[in-house]
Amino acid sequence: MGQAQSHSHFLSHWTSAVIRRIEATQGPFADAEAIRHARTASNFEHFVQRRAEQLAQQHQFDQGIRHVTMLLRVSYIALLLFAGLSGVGLAISLTPQQAGAVSVVEAIVMLIVVNGLFIVLWGIANLVGNRASSPLGWGFHHLLSKLRNPVHVNAALGLSQLIQQQRLIRPGLGTIAHSMWLTLLSAAWMTLFVRFVVADYQFSWPTTLLSEQHIQMLVATLHTVPAWFGLSAPNIEQGGSFNPQQTAWWLLTCVLLYAVAPRILCWLGCKLWLRQRVGTLTINPTLPGYSELLPAFEQRQVRVVDPAPAELHMQASSQRKSQPSTQAVNSTVALVYYLDWPEDDYANFRHAWQQQPTAVHCELVNSGAQRQHALNILTQGPNRPLLVVVNARLSPERGSLRFIQSLTKQGASSRQLHIALVNARPETGSQRTEMWREYLTQHVPTPLHIESFQVVDNNWVATVTELNAHWS
Amino acid sequence: MDSIKLAIVGHTNVGKTSLLRTLLRDATFGQVSDQPSTTRDVSVARVEWQSSVVEWYDTPGLEDGVGLYEYLQHLAQRQQLRHDGPKLLQQFLASPEADASYAQEAKVIRQLLQCDAGLYVIDTRDPVLAKFQDELAILSMAARPLLPILNFSSSPESQQSAWQQALANVNLHAWVAFDSVTPEAQGEALIYANLATLLPTRRALLSAWQQEIQQRRTQRQHAASQIIAELIVDCSALRLHTTTQDADALNQQVNDLQQLVRQREQHATNSLFKLYGFSVDSVDINALQLSQGRWQHDLFNPHSLKSFGIQTSKVAAGGAAVGAGIDVMMLGTTLGGATLLGATLGGAWQSWRSYGQRVKDKLRGYRELSVETSVLKLLVARCQQLTRHLDSRAHANQSPSTLTVDTAELADFEPFFEHARGFPGWSSIASAEQFQRFQPSVATTRSRLASRQNDDPERQHLVDKLAQRLTLQRIESK
């Protein structure tokens, strides 16, 4: 799994975790549209993820996730900078400003022994400890607690829950910790190298407590690996003449081999561990928030694969009356949806369409079931023109607008979506037609073809003829 | 403190805020417009009297009943709360959608759950559609008494019977047809009577509130009559003296007099608007030619008199404009008739003292400018109509309305005009400065006299009697 693919895989799970956590604690989202989008998913995991992505988009949680990602990245970069500066500081503290003697033992302890101890402690903690409780983990939770925007908080809590449930904490925090140490040690090594290049340093070996034998033993032990590379060990005997250049190279090689190299290995190990974990992330269908989606996933597989070939002109829809039917719709004829019309007016329209040369499929869209049915029809068959006849006598409102937006999301924009604002009682309420036009223009991002019509003197045929002429 | 909380709920743009404005008699409450989603917050109007409180909550409109009803069904299935409406609504309020897709609907439901009852406002001009039925189904889950208000019931497009049937289908058999724009006299009482039936524990409170409303209305009517009576007495008693013989100068003085009267009328009009809770600048009454709180037809324009069916009594002397009488005759009809009638109706001593002063002025060659009876009648007619209109007019009304004018009874007020004419000092219109322009020598005296005579018990008696007559006339004309 490539880096980008792995990242997108992780993001999908993160989004699903955010939505699941909210649904499990606060209740479900209105997901009819999201489920419609998720219908094409081949398995439950993809179904959950697609649904979650739709809902996240709808409720701006995707922005929350992006925000938290950015926040974590900035924090990580700040940590690396801090580590780099610490490394530089450490190296400077080991090398006196005025040309003097560098304590080799101090350098070995500070750069190799301390680092080695922390690696060992980390290894023990991973092998023995039940929970990963580190300053980094604490810092992560502290950072999340500072978030105030509910969308960001939900995104952060979703991440927290995901990494706990999928056991990503250890590889994740391990990667961060090792990269910090690696930065620190690399910065220290680079600083030592530069200072050794530009200044003339002497090296001293004695310490207050350690005897010469102890130091010789330490050097002999450390020299095991550098010896493989043909490096000669420094002479530390009293009065022995030793070359500072040779000692400097020996010290730099030891730091590289005993501090930097193990950290690189640990970092790479954690990175691979993390990638492996991310690669095997799964949706647990038994978790609350996911388990409730199983029925919806099973239902989505029921669909018409072979539409009835019957003529789906007016007669077909007139038999259906206003109730949505489960039968499939001819996928070639144009669609005309009547939004929020009384049944009598709808019957007049249907009758008027029968007298038109164009064959269309009419649907009355008033109730929730009718809306659902109308959206389902759009998923069947290839692109074809769609005309939505809005009852412009009524006040524009969010519910109707949402339905029109759903049509555009369902791909109706490519179906040449036309909106006809029809006022069947032009003597009053003409200003509402203009309201509708403004409302649609403002709230539907897709450019729409909007036309206004009036039913004058109850002449429905004339209106439909005019409507058909404009539409054609 | 005994209290009742009532929520006004309904679809968007059906006139919820308008209904509340009308019930509260406050044209400034909330925002009213033809645009949908005008009200987006829940606002409360708190009315306190004695030890009781009525709290009205104006809520935003329900805009996606279809979507919310589907979501609630989904929620009921997930949470297994099919038969516990209030709990289901509480679950909805705790759900993420209550802060997202249905945030506006959540405000309405949250408020309804906190109230004793809800008034579900229906625009009966709209057909009965599934989305409205879904709204009713949602609101009925709150387990609060719901009183449907059939708004715009007097519109020719009203589909009231279809709505009644739809309401009956969901067991809402109690409803009130109440047009918030042109409300019927008993409509408001019916609302409270029905609420009392739906809320038996609040019956006493609602009954007391109804009495309080009636009492406040009566008080407002009396106060309106007092405002008009003060205006009429001020204008009737107004007499400005002049010695000028120049026609142009005389015309200018007549114009000044007219301006004083116009200002006084506008002052009274504004007081009436204020009394009835209307914002002065926002009142437009086409039938009365009143736009932005100002009369469009000038008081002294012959057309104004004609439009109210009032005949001008005479053409003013010296080419003066209509409505301003210039008494040039010694003991002429204006003076003589007024004085005699005034003496008859009011205190004889004061009348004759005033008469003596005016006779003295006449002898000294002064001419008097006064307001004609026809104009005084017009003032009464306009103010009476305005009061009637304000009393019955819905505070939500933003469209013109038509009123009929009955001018026959205006003659009843003539004795009051004549009485007041006998006492120029009773008029508070002309200030000392204005007198100075006409009559420098007597300005200070007149001003003092005016201020003293405005507290005159005789004047107050006349104002009270006139106010009673005005109230009576309004009641009789109903």
Coordinates of N, CA and C in Angstrom, one line a residue, chain A residues 22-23 25-32 51 55 58-59 289 292-293 340-343 366-372 391 393-400 402 425 427-429 431-432 435 438-439, chain B residues 11-14 34-37 61-67 70-71 74-75 78-79 91-92 94-97 99-105 123 125-132 134-135 157 159:
Chain A
I22 N -20.3 9.9 17.0 CA -21.4 10.8 17.2 C -22.7 10.0 17.2
E23 N -22.9 9.1 16.3 CA -24.2 8.4 16.2 C -24.3 7.5 17.5
T25 N -23.3 8.1 20.4 CA -23.5 8.9 21.7 C -24.7 9.8 21.6
Q26 N -24.9 10.4 20.4 CA -26.0 11.4 20.3 C -27.2 10.9 19.5
G27 N -27.1 9.9 18.7 CA -28.2 9.4 17.9 C -27.8 9.5 16.4
P28 N -28.6 8.8 15.6 CA -28.2 8.7 14.2 C -28.4 10.1 13.4
F29 N -27.7 10.1 12.3 CA -27.9 11.2 11.4 C -29.0 10.9 10.4
A30 N -29.6 11.9 9.8 CA -30.5 11.7 8.7 C -29.7 11.3 7.5
D31 N -29.7 10.0 7.2 CA -28.7 9.5 6.2 C -29.3 8.9 4.9
A32 N -30.6 9.3 4.6 CA -31.2 8.7 3.4 C -30.3 9.0 2.2
R51 N -20.8 6.1 3.2 CA -21.9 6.8 4.0 C -21.3 7.8 4.9
L55 N -21.8 11.9 4.9 CA -22.3 12.6 6.1 C -21.3 13.6 6.6
Q58 N -21.5 16.5 4.4 CA -22.8 17.2 4.6 C -22.7 18.1 5.9
H59 N -22.0 17.6 6.9 CA -22.0 18.3 8.2 C -20.6 18.9 8.5
G289 N -23.1 1.8 16.5 CA -22.9 2.8 15.5 C -22.7 2.2 14.1
E292 N -25.9 -1.0 13.6 CA -27.3 -0.5 13.1 C -27.3 -0.3 11.6
L293 N -26.2 -0.3 11.0 CA -26.2 0.0 9.5 C -26.3 -1.3 8.7
D340 N -44.8 19.5 -4.6 CA -45.8 20.1 -3.7 C -47.0 20.7 -4.4
W341 N -47.7 19.8 -5.2 CA -48.9 20.2 -5.8 C -50.1 19.4 -5.3
P342 N -51.2 20.0 -5.1 CA -52.4 19.2 -4.7 C -52.8 18.2 -5.8
E343 N -53.4 17.1 -5.4 CA -53.7 16.0 -6.3 C -54.5 16.5 -7.5
N366 N -44.7 14.8 -3.2 CA -45.2 15.5 -2.0 C -44.6 14.9 -0.7
S367 N -44.8 13.6 -0.5 CA -44.4 13.0 0.7 C -43.0 12.6 0.7
G368 N -42.5 12.1 1.8 CA -41.1 11.6 1.9 C -40.9 10.4 1.0
A369 N -41.9 9.5 1.0 CA -41.8 8.3 0.2 C -41.7 8.7 -1.3
Q370 N -42.5 9.7 -1.6 CA -42.5 10.1 -3.0 C -41.2 10.7 -3.4
R371 N -40.6 11.5 -2.5 CA -39.3 12.1 -2.8 C -38.3 11.0 -3.0
Q372 N -38.3 10.0 -2.1 CA -37.4 8.9 -2.2 C -37.5 8.1 -3.5
N391 N -44.5 24.3 -7.3 CA -45.7 25.0 -7.0 C -45.3 26.4 -6.4
R393 N -46.9 29.0 -5.9 CA -47.9 29.7 -5.0 C -47.5 29.5 -3.6
L394 N -46.8 28.4 -3.3 CA -46.3 28.2 -1.9 C -45.0 29.0 -1.6
S395 N -44.8 29.2 -0.3 CA -43.6 29.9 0.1 C -42.4 29.0 -0.1
P396 N -41.3 29.5 -0.6 CA -40.1 28.6 -0.7 C -39.6 28.2 0.7
E397 N -39.1 27.0 0.8 CA -38.7 26.5 2.1 C -37.6 25.5 2.0
R398 N -36.9 25.3 3.1 CA -35.7 24.4 3.1 C -35.9 23.0 2.6
G399 N -37.1 22.4 3.0 CA -37.4 21.1 2.6 C -37.4 20.9 1.1
S400 N -38.1 21.7 0.4 CA -38.2 21.6 -1.1 C -36.9 21.9 -1.7
R402 N -34.0 21.3 -0.4 CA -33.1 20.1 -0.1 C -33.4 19.0 -1.2
R425 N -52.5 30.1 -9.5 CA -53.4 31.2 -9.1 C -52.7 32.5 -9.3
E427 N -53.6 35.4 -9.9 CA -54.1 36.6 -9.4 C -53.5 37.0 -8.0
T428 N -53.0 36.0 -7.3 CA -52.4 36.3 -6.0 C -51.0 35.6 -6.0
G429 N -50.2 36.0 -5.1 CA -49.0 35.3 -4.8 C -48.0 35.3 -5.9
Q431 N -45.6 37.4 -6.2 CA -44.3 37.8 -5.7 C -43.5 36.6 -5.2
R432 N -44.3 35.5 -4.9 CA -43.6 34.3 -4.4 C -42.8 33.6 -5.5
M435 N -39.6 35.1 -5.3 CA -38.9 34.6 -4.1 C -38.2 33.3 -4.4
E438 N -35.1 33.7 -6.6 CA -34.0 34.2 -5.7 C -33.4 33.1 -4.9
Y439 N -34.4 32.4 -4.2 CA -34.0 31.3 -3.3 C -33.2 30.2 -3.9
Chain B
H11 N -45.8 26.2 9.9 CA -44.9 26.2 8.7 C -44.4 27.6 8.5
T12 N -43.3 27.7 7.7 CA -42.8 29.0 7.5 C -43.7 29.9 6.7
N13 N -43.7 31.2 7.0 CA -44.4 32.2 6.2 C -45.9 32.0 6.2
V14 N -46.5 31.6 7.4 CA -47.9 31.4 7.5 C -48.5 32.5 8.4
D34 N -43.0 39.3 3.7 CA -43.6 38.2 2.8 C -42.5 37.2 2.6
Q35 N -41.3 37.4 3.0 CA -40.2 36.5 2.7 C -40.3 35.3 3.7
P36 N -39.9 34.1 3.3 CA -39.9 33.0 4.2 C -38.7 33.1 5.2
S37 N -38.8 32.4 6.3 CA -37.7 32.4 7.3 C -37.5 33.7 7.9
G61 N -40.3 29.2 11.6 CA -41.2 28.3 10.9 C -40.6 26.9 10.6
L62 N -41.5 25.9 10.6 CA -41.0 24.6 10.2 C -40.8 24.6 8.7
E63 N -39.7 24.1 8.3 CA -39.4 24.2 6.8 C -39.2 22.9 6.2
D64 N -38.9 21.9 7.0 CA -38.7 20.6 6.4 C -39.4 19.5 7.2
G65 N -40.7 19.6 7.2 CA -41.5 18.6 8.0 C -41.3 17.2 7.4
V66 N -41.2 17.1 6.1 CA -41.1 15.8 5.4 C -39.8 15.1 5.9
G67 N -38.7 15.9 5.8 CA -37.4 15.3 6.1 C -37.4 15.0 7.6
E70 N -39.4 11.9 8.5 CA -38.7 10.6 8.1 C -37.6 10.3 9.1
Y71 N -36.9 11.4 9.5 CA -35.7 11.2 10.4 C -36.2 10.7 11.8
H74 N -37.0 7.1 11.6 CA -35.7 6.4 11.5 C -35.2 6.3 13.0
L75 N -35.3 7.4 13.7 CA -34.8 7.5 15.1 C -35.6 6.5 16.0
R78 N -34.5 3.1 15.4 CA -33.2 2.8 16.0 C -33.2 2.8 17.5
Q79 N -34.0 3.7 18.1 CA -34.1 3.8 19.6 C -35.2 3.1 20.2
Q91 N -35.0 12.7 22.2 CA -33.8 12.0 21.6 C -33.4 12.8 20.4
F92 N -34.4 13.3 19.6 CA -34.1 14.1 18.5 C -33.3 15.3 18.9
A94 N -31.3 15.7 21.3 CA -30.0 15.3 21.7 C -29.2 14.8 20.5
S95 N -29.8 14.6 19.4 CA -29.1 14.0 18.2 C -28.3 15.1 17.5
P96 N -27.4 14.6 16.7 CA -26.5 15.6 15.9 C -27.3 16.4 14.9
E97 N -28.4 15.8 14.4 CA -29.2 16.6 13.4 C -29.9 17.8 14.0
D99 N -28.7 20.0 15.7 CA -27.8 21.2 15.6 C -27.4 21.4 14.1
A100 N -27.9 20.5 13.2 CA -27.4 20.6 11.8 C -28.6 20.8 10.9
S101 N -29.1 19.7 10.3 CA -30.1 19.8 9.2 C -31.4 20.4 9.8
Y102 N -31.8 20.0 11.0 CA -33.1 20.4 11.5 C -32.9 21.3 12.7
A103 N -31.9 22.2 12.7 CA -31.7 23.1 13.8 C -32.9 24.0 14.0
Q104 N -33.5 24.5 12.9 CA -34.6 25.4 13.1 C -35.8 24.7 13.7
E105 N -36.1 23.5 13.2 CA -37.2 22.7 13.7 C -37.0 22.3 15.1
D123 N -51.8 28.6 7.1 CA -52.3 29.5 6.1 C -53.3 28.7 5.2
R125 N -54.9 29.3 2.8 CA -54.8 29.5 1.3 C -54.0 28.4 0.7
D126 N -53.1 27.8 1.5 CA -52.3 26.7 1.0 C -53.1 25.4 1.0
P127 N -52.8 24.6 0.0 CA -53.6 23.3 0.0 C -53.0 22.4 1.1
V128 N -53.8 21.4 1.4 CA -53.4 20.4 2.4 C -52.4 19.4 1.8
L129 N -51.2 19.6 2.1 CA -50.1 18.7 1.5 C -49.5 17.8 2.6
A130 N -48.8 16.8 2.0 CA -48.1 15.9 2.9 C -47.2 16.5 3.9
K131 N -46.5 17.6 3.5 CA -45.5 18.2 4.4 C -46.2 18.8 5.6
F132 N -47.4 19.4 5.4 CA -48.1 20.0 6.5 C -48.6 18.9 7.5
D134 N -47.2 16.0 7.9 CA -46.0 15.6 8.6 C -45.7 16.5 9.8
E135 N -45.9 17.8 9.5 CA -45.6 18.8 10.6 C -46.6 18.5 11.8
E157 N -59.3 32.6 -1.3 CA -58.6 31.4 -1.7 C -58.6 30.4 -0.5
Q159 N -58.9 27.5 1.9 CA -59.4 26.1 1.8 C -59.7 25.6 3.2

